[in-house]
PDB file of C-alpha atoms and ligand atoms in Angstrom:
ATOM      1  CA  MET A   3       4.169  20.883  -2.298  1.00 93.00           C
ATOM      2  CA  LYS A   4       1.948  18.161  -3.778  1.00 98.00           C
ATOM      3  CA  ARG A   5       1.136  15.488  -1.149  1.00 98.00           C
ATOM      4  CA  ILE A   6       0.295  11.927  -2.159  1.00 99.00           C
ATOM      5  CA  ILE A   7      -1.188   9.067  -0.120  1.00 99.00           C
ATOM      6  CA  THR A   8      -1.493   5.354  -0.768  1.00 99.00           C
ATOM      7  CA  TYR A   9      -2.433   2.370   1.423  1.00 98.00           C
ATOM      8  CA  GLY A  10      -1.456  -1.259   1.665  1.00 98.00           C
ATOM      9  CA  THR A  11      -0.089  -4.226   3.598  1.00 97.00           C
ATOM     10  CA  TYR A  12       3.347  -4.220   1.917  1.00 98.00           C
ATOM     11  CA  ASP A  13       4.290  -7.665   3.209  1.00 97.00           C
ATOM     12  CA  LEU A  14       7.269  -9.544   1.670  1.00 97.00           C
ATOM     13  CA  LEU A  15       8.267  -6.411  -0.251  1.00 97.00           C
ATOM     14  CA  HIS A  16       8.643  -6.924  -4.013  1.00 98.00           C
ATOM     15  CA  VAL A  17       9.074  -4.930  -7.249  1.00 98.00           C
ATOM     16  CA  GLY A  18       5.308  -4.534  -7.626  1.00 98.00           C
ATOM     17  CA  HIS A  19       5.268  -2.582  -4.370  1.00 98.00           C
ATOM     18  CA  ILE A  20       8.352  -0.556  -5.329  1.00 98.00           C
ATOM     19  CA  ASN A  21       6.932   0.290  -8.783  1.00 98.00           C
ATOM     20  CA  LEU A  22       3.731   1.529  -7.144  1.00 98.00           C
ATOM     21  CA  LEU A  23       5.550   3.604  -4.521  1.00 99.00           C
ATOM     22  CA  ARG A  24       7.930   5.118  -7.086  1.00 98.00           C
ATOM     23  CA  ARG A  25       5.141   6.092  -9.491  1.00 98.00           C
ATOM     24  CA  ALA A  26       3.025   7.466  -6.646  1.00 98.00           C
ATOM     25  CA  ARG A  27       5.927   9.560  -5.339  1.00 98.00           C
ATOM     26  CA  GLU A  28       6.660  10.842  -8.859  1.00 98.00           C
ATOM     27  CA  LEU A  29       3.141  12.304  -9.001  1.00 98.00           C
ATOM     28  CA  GLY A  30       4.087  14.839  -6.296  1.00 98.00           C
ATOM     29  CA  ASP A  31       6.640  15.880  -3.693  1.00 98.00           C
ATOM     30  CA  TYR A  32       5.742  13.913  -0.567  1.00 98.00           C
ATOM     31  CA  LEU A  33       4.374  10.381  -0.177  1.00 99.00           C
ATOM     32  CA  VAL A  34       2.417   9.154   2.852  1.00 99.00           C
ATOM     33  CA  VAL A  35       1.779   5.407   3.103  1.00 99.00           C
ATOM     34  CA  GLY A  36      -1.140   4.134   5.198  1.00 98.00           C
ATOM     35  CA  LEU A  37       0.265   0.788   6.314  1.00 98.00           C
ATOM     36  CA  SER A  38      -2.252  -1.874   7.306  1.00 98.00           C
ATOM     37  CA  THR A  39      -1.898  -2.855  10.955  1.00 98.00           C
ATOM     38  CA  ASP A  40      -1.823  -6.553  11.856  1.00 98.00           C
ATOM     39  CA  GLU A  41      -5.339  -6.166  13.272  1.00 98.00           C
ATOM     40  CA  PHE A  42      -6.653  -4.523  10.065  1.00 98.00           C
ATOM     41  CA  ASN A  43      -5.006  -7.269   8.007  1.00 97.00           C
ATOM     42  CA  THR A  44      -7.209  -9.737   9.861  1.00 96.00           C
ATOM     43  CA  LEU A  45     -10.226  -7.689   8.694  1.00 94.00           C
ATOM     44  CA  LYS A  46      -8.805  -7.901   5.152  1.00 92.00           C
ATOM     45  CA  HIS A  47      -8.512 -11.678   5.614  1.00 94.00           C
ATOM     46  CA  LYS A  48      -4.740 -11.345   5.241  1.00 92.00           C
ATOM     47  CA  THR A  49      -1.977 -12.601   7.525  1.00 94.00           C
ATOM     48  CA  SER A  50       1.344 -10.907   6.917  1.00 95.00           C
ATOM     49  CA  TYR A  51       4.673 -12.607   7.471  1.00 95.00           C
ATOM     50  CA  HIS A  52       6.320  -9.440   8.840  1.00 97.00           C
ATOM     51  CA  SER A  53       4.835  -7.633  11.827  1.00 98.00           C
ATOM     52  CA  TYR A  54       3.491  -4.074  11.447  1.00 98.00           C
ATOM     53  CA  GLU A  55       6.618  -2.665  13.141  1.00 98.00           C
ATOM     54  CA  ASP A  56       8.925  -4.538  10.743  1.00 98.00           C
ATOM     55  CA  ARG A  57       6.826  -3.622   7.675  1.00 98.00           C
ATOM     56  CA  LYS A  58       6.872   0.012   8.845  1.00 98.00           C
ATOM     57  CA  GLN A  59      10.670   0.029   9.292  1.00 98.00           C
ATOM     58  CA  ILE A  60      11.107  -1.553   5.854  1.00 98.00           C
ATOM     59  CA  LEU A  61       8.813   1.004   4.171  1.00 98.00           C
ATOM     60  CA  GLU A  62      10.486   3.941   5.950  1.00 98.00           C
ATOM     61  CA  SER A  63      13.819   2.847   4.456  1.00 98.00           C
ATOM     62  CA  ILE A  64      12.507   3.237   0.885  1.00 98.00           C
ATOM     63  CA  ARG A  65      13.632   6.467  -0.826  1.00 98.00           C
ATOM     64  CA  TYR A  66      10.128   7.075  -2.297  1.00 98.00           C
ATOM     65  CA  VAL A  67       8.386   6.984   1.104  1.00 99.00           C
ATOM     66  CA  ASP A  68       8.314  10.131   3.268  1.00 98.00           C
ATOM     67  CA  GLN A  69       5.927   9.087   6.040  1.00 98.00           C
ATOM     68  CA  VAL A  70       4.184   5.920   7.222  1.00 99.00           C
ATOM     69  CA  ILE A  71       0.907   6.051   9.196  1.00 98.00           C
ATOM     70  CA  PRO A  72      -1.131   3.096  10.504  1.00 98.00           C
ATOM     71  CA  GLU A  73      -4.158   1.957   8.497  1.00 98.00           C
ATOM     72  CA  CYS A  74      -6.508   0.620  11.166  1.00 98.00           C
ATOM     73  CA  ASN A  75      -9.839   0.442   9.296  1.00 97.00           C
ATOM     74  CA  TRP A  76     -11.659   1.045   5.976  1.00 97.00           C
ATOM     75  CA  GLU A  77     -13.189   4.310   7.233  1.00 97.00           C
ATOM     76  CA  GLN A  78     -10.147   6.470   7.971  1.00 98.00           C
ATOM     77  CA  LYS A  79      -9.199   7.605   4.448  1.00 98.00           C
ATOM     78  CA  ILE A  80     -11.293  10.834   4.340  1.00 98.00           C
ATOM     79  CA  GLU A  81      -9.971  11.840   7.769  1.00 98.00           C
ATOM     80  CA  ASP A  82      -6.403  11.018   6.693  1.00 98.00           C
ATOM     81  CA  ILE A  83      -6.767  13.097   3.504  1.00 98.00           C
ATOM     82  CA  LYS A  84      -7.897  16.090   5.563  1.00 98.00           C
ATOM     83  CA  LYS A  85      -5.405  15.595   8.406  1.00 98.00           C
ATOM     84  CA  TRP A  86      -2.360  15.172   6.144  1.00 98.00           C
ATOM     85  CA  LYS A  87      -3.520  17.732   3.540  1.00 98.00           C
ATOM     86  CA  ILE A  88      -3.408  15.159   0.738  1.00 98.00           C
ATOM     87  CA  ASP A  89      -3.773  16.276  -2.897  1.00 99.00           C
ATOM     88  CA  THR A  90      -3.773  12.862  -4.579  1.00 99.00           C
ATOM     89  CA  PHE A  91      -4.841   9.343  -3.528  1.00 99.00           C
ATOM     90  CA  VAL A  92      -3.137   6.536  -5.459  1.00 98.00           C
ATOM     91  CA  MET A  93      -3.778   2.769  -5.567  1.00 98.00           C
ATOM     92  CA  GLY A  94      -3.008  -0.089  -7.935  1.00 98.00           C
ATOM     93  CA  ASP A  95      -5.794  -0.664 -10.461  1.00 98.00           C
ATOM     94  CA  ASP A  96      -6.918  -3.898  -8.798  1.00 97.00           C
ATOM     95  CA  TRP A  97      -8.787  -1.321  -6.693  1.00 98.00           C
ATOM     96  CA  LYS A  98     -10.102   0.634  -9.717  1.00 98.00           C
ATOM     97  CA  GLY A  99     -13.359   2.373  -8.864  1.00 98.00           C
ATOM     98  CA  LYS A 100     -13.386   1.221  -5.239  1.00 98.00           C
ATOM     99  CA  PHE A 101     -12.219   4.563  -3.851  1.00 98.00           C
ATOM    100  CA  ASP A 102     -13.964   6.975  -6.262  1.00 98.00           C
ATOM    101  CA  PHE A 103     -15.922   8.375  -3.296  1.00 98.00           C
ATOM    102  CA  LEU A 104     -12.684  10.129  -2.313  1.00 98.00           C
ATOM    103  CA  LYS A 105     -12.871  12.294  -5.493  1.00 98.00           C
ATOM    104  CA  GLU A 106     -14.709  15.041  -3.590  1.00 98.00           C
ATOM    105  CA  TYR A 107     -11.699  15.338  -1.265  1.00 98.00           C
ATOM    106  CA  CYS A 108      -8.706  14.840  -3.567  1.00 98.00           C
ATOM    107  CA  GLU A 109      -7.552  13.542  -6.954  1.00 98.00           C
ATOM    108  CA  VAL A 110      -7.923   9.733  -7.230  1.00 98.00           C
ATOM    109  CA  ILE A 111      -5.502   7.812  -9.461  1.00 98.00           C
ATOM    110  CA  TYR A 112      -5.331   4.052 -10.090  1.00 98.00           C
ATOM    111  CA  LEU A 113      -2.018   2.856 -11.520  1.00 98.00           C
ATOM    112  CA  PRO A 114      -1.510  -0.363 -13.533  1.00 98.00           C
ATOM    113  CA  ARG A 115      -0.336  -3.235 -11.352  1.00 98.00           C
ATOM    114  CA  THR A 116       3.053  -4.854 -12.016  1.00 98.00           C
ATOM    115  CA  GLU A 117       2.444  -8.174 -13.782  1.00 98.00           C
ATOM    116  CA  ASN A 118       3.403 -11.627 -12.438  1.00 97.00           C
ATOM    117  CA  ILE A 119       4.334 -10.692  -8.893  1.00 97.00           C
ATOM    118  CA  SER A 120       2.413 -10.627  -5.635  1.00 95.00           C
ATOM    119  CA  THR A 121       2.961 -11.599  -2.018  1.00 93.00           C
ATOM    120  CA  THR A 122       0.591 -14.538  -2.570  1.00 92.00           C
ATOM    121  CA  LYS A 123       2.593 -15.690  -5.616  1.00 96.00           C
ATOM    122  CA  ILE A 124       5.829 -15.558  -3.594  1.00 95.00           C
ATOM    123  CA  LYS A 125       4.300 -17.731  -0.863  1.00 93.00           C
ATOM    124  CA  GLU A 126       2.857 -20.195  -3.399  1.00 95.00           C
ATOM    125  CA  ASP A 127       6.091 -20.460  -5.396  1.00 96.00           C
ATOM    126  CA  LEU A 128       8.098 -21.100  -2.230  1.00 95.00           C
ATOM    127  CA  ALA A 129       5.622 -23.764  -1.083  1.00 95.00           C
ATOM    128  CA  LYS A 130       5.906 -25.485  -4.486  1.00 96.00           C
ATOM    129  CA  ARG A 131       9.696 -25.372  -4.300  1.00 94.00           C
ATOM    130  CA  ASP A 132       9.639 -26.892  -0.801  1.00 92.00           C
ATOM    131  CA  ASN A 133       7.441 -29.736  -2.061  1.00 92.00           C
ATOM    132  CA  ILE A 134       9.815 -30.482  -4.947  1.00 90.00           C
ATOM    133  CA  GLU A 135      12.858 -30.411  -2.675  1.00 88.00           C
ATOM    134  CA  SER A 136      11.300 -32.529   0.098  1.00 87.00           C
TER     135      SER A 136
HETATM  136  N1  C2G B 205       0.575  -3.673  -6.248  1.00 59.01           N
HETATM  137  C1  C2G B 205       0.968  -3.478  -7.581  1.00 59.01           C
HETATM  138  N2  C2G B 205       1.436  -4.521  -8.286  1.00 59.01           N
HETATM  139  C2  C2G B 205       1.548  -5.753  -7.729  1.00 59.01           C
HETATM  140  C3  C2G B 205       1.170  -5.953  -6.385  1.00 59.01           C
HETATM  141  C4  C2G B 205       0.684  -4.887  -5.653  1.00 59.01           C
HETATM  142  O1  C2G B 205       0.866  -2.355  -8.110  1.00 59.01           O
HETATM  143  N3  C2G B 205       2.028  -6.785  -8.486  1.00 59.01           N
HETATM  144  C5  C2G B 205       0.052  -2.518  -5.501  1.00 59.01           C
HETATM  145  C6  C2G B 205      -1.384  -2.718  -5.023  1.00 59.01           C
HETATM  146  O2  C2G B 205      -2.305  -2.403  -6.071  1.00 59.01           O
HETATM  147  C7  C2G B 205      -1.461  -1.718  -3.869  1.00 59.01           C
HETATM  148  C8  C2G B 205      -0.017  -1.746  -3.304  1.00 59.01           C
HETATM  149  O3  C2G B 205       0.818  -2.342  -4.328  1.00 59.01           O
HETATM  150  O4  C2G B 205      -1.737  -0.399  -4.363  1.00 59.01           O
HETATM  151  C9  C2G B 205       0.094  -2.555  -2.028  1.00 59.01           C
HETATM  152  O5  C2G B 205      -0.385  -3.860  -2.282  1.00 59.01           O
HETATM  153  P1  C2G B 205      -0.879  -4.734  -1.020  1.00 59.01           P
HETATM  154  O6  C2G B 205       0.139  -4.673   0.062  1.00 59.01           O
HETATM  155  O7  C2G B 205      -1.368  -6.040  -1.548  1.00 59.01           O
HETATM  156  O8  C2G B 205      -2.127  -3.861  -0.526  1.00 59.01           O
HETATM  157  P2  C2G B 205      -3.653  -4.308  -0.390  1.00 59.01           P
HETATM  158  O9  C2G B 205      -3.770  -5.551   0.390  1.00 59.01           O
HETATM  159  O10 C2G B 205      -4.245  -4.220  -1.755  1.00 59.01           O
HETATM  160  O11 C2G B 205      -4.232  -3.163   0.586  1.00 59.01           O
HETATM  161  O12 C2G B 205      -7.127   0.280   2.006  1.00 59.01           O
HETATM  162  C10 C2G B 205      -6.405  -0.278   0.921  1.00 59.01           C
HETATM  163  C11 C2G B 205      -5.753  -1.576   1.312  1.00 59.01           C
HETATM  164  O13 C2G B 205      -4.984  -1.421   2.481  1.00 59.01           O
HETATM  165  C12 C2G B 205      -4.888  -2.055   0.149  1.00 59.01           C
END
């Protein structure tokens, strides 16, 4: 039973998120997602549209996701890996190298990001559309 973990905000869910979750899940048998809390998002200088509870419910409905845990800070990953008996840590390659310190605890894999989509792009495109229509 190979156990995978990944972390993120997962706001305004899009195919980039789904591609990451699917590929992460396909690396093993069980996928845990550390979902950034609203408070941690503030630390990441992010404000999500959906609340943590809504983002959690949305993630739990995805076939690739087996368990969602709160991501409250930058420091919890080693503890999470031990607590949830994780074999592999996965992130999109915008994070390449940033989590190599986890290699003494589990496998670390960075996957190519999906091009031309992001939560920021969605917000910007919608704002542009509003301007044109107003
Ligand atoms: N992602 C992707 N392709 C995109 C957009 C996002 O592969 N076009 C991946 C990111 O690389 C990340 C995951 O989807 O692995 C979630 O993205 P975000 O919700 O933006 O997560 P982020 O803010 O990067 O938080 O401790 C780690 C942080 O919580 C990561």
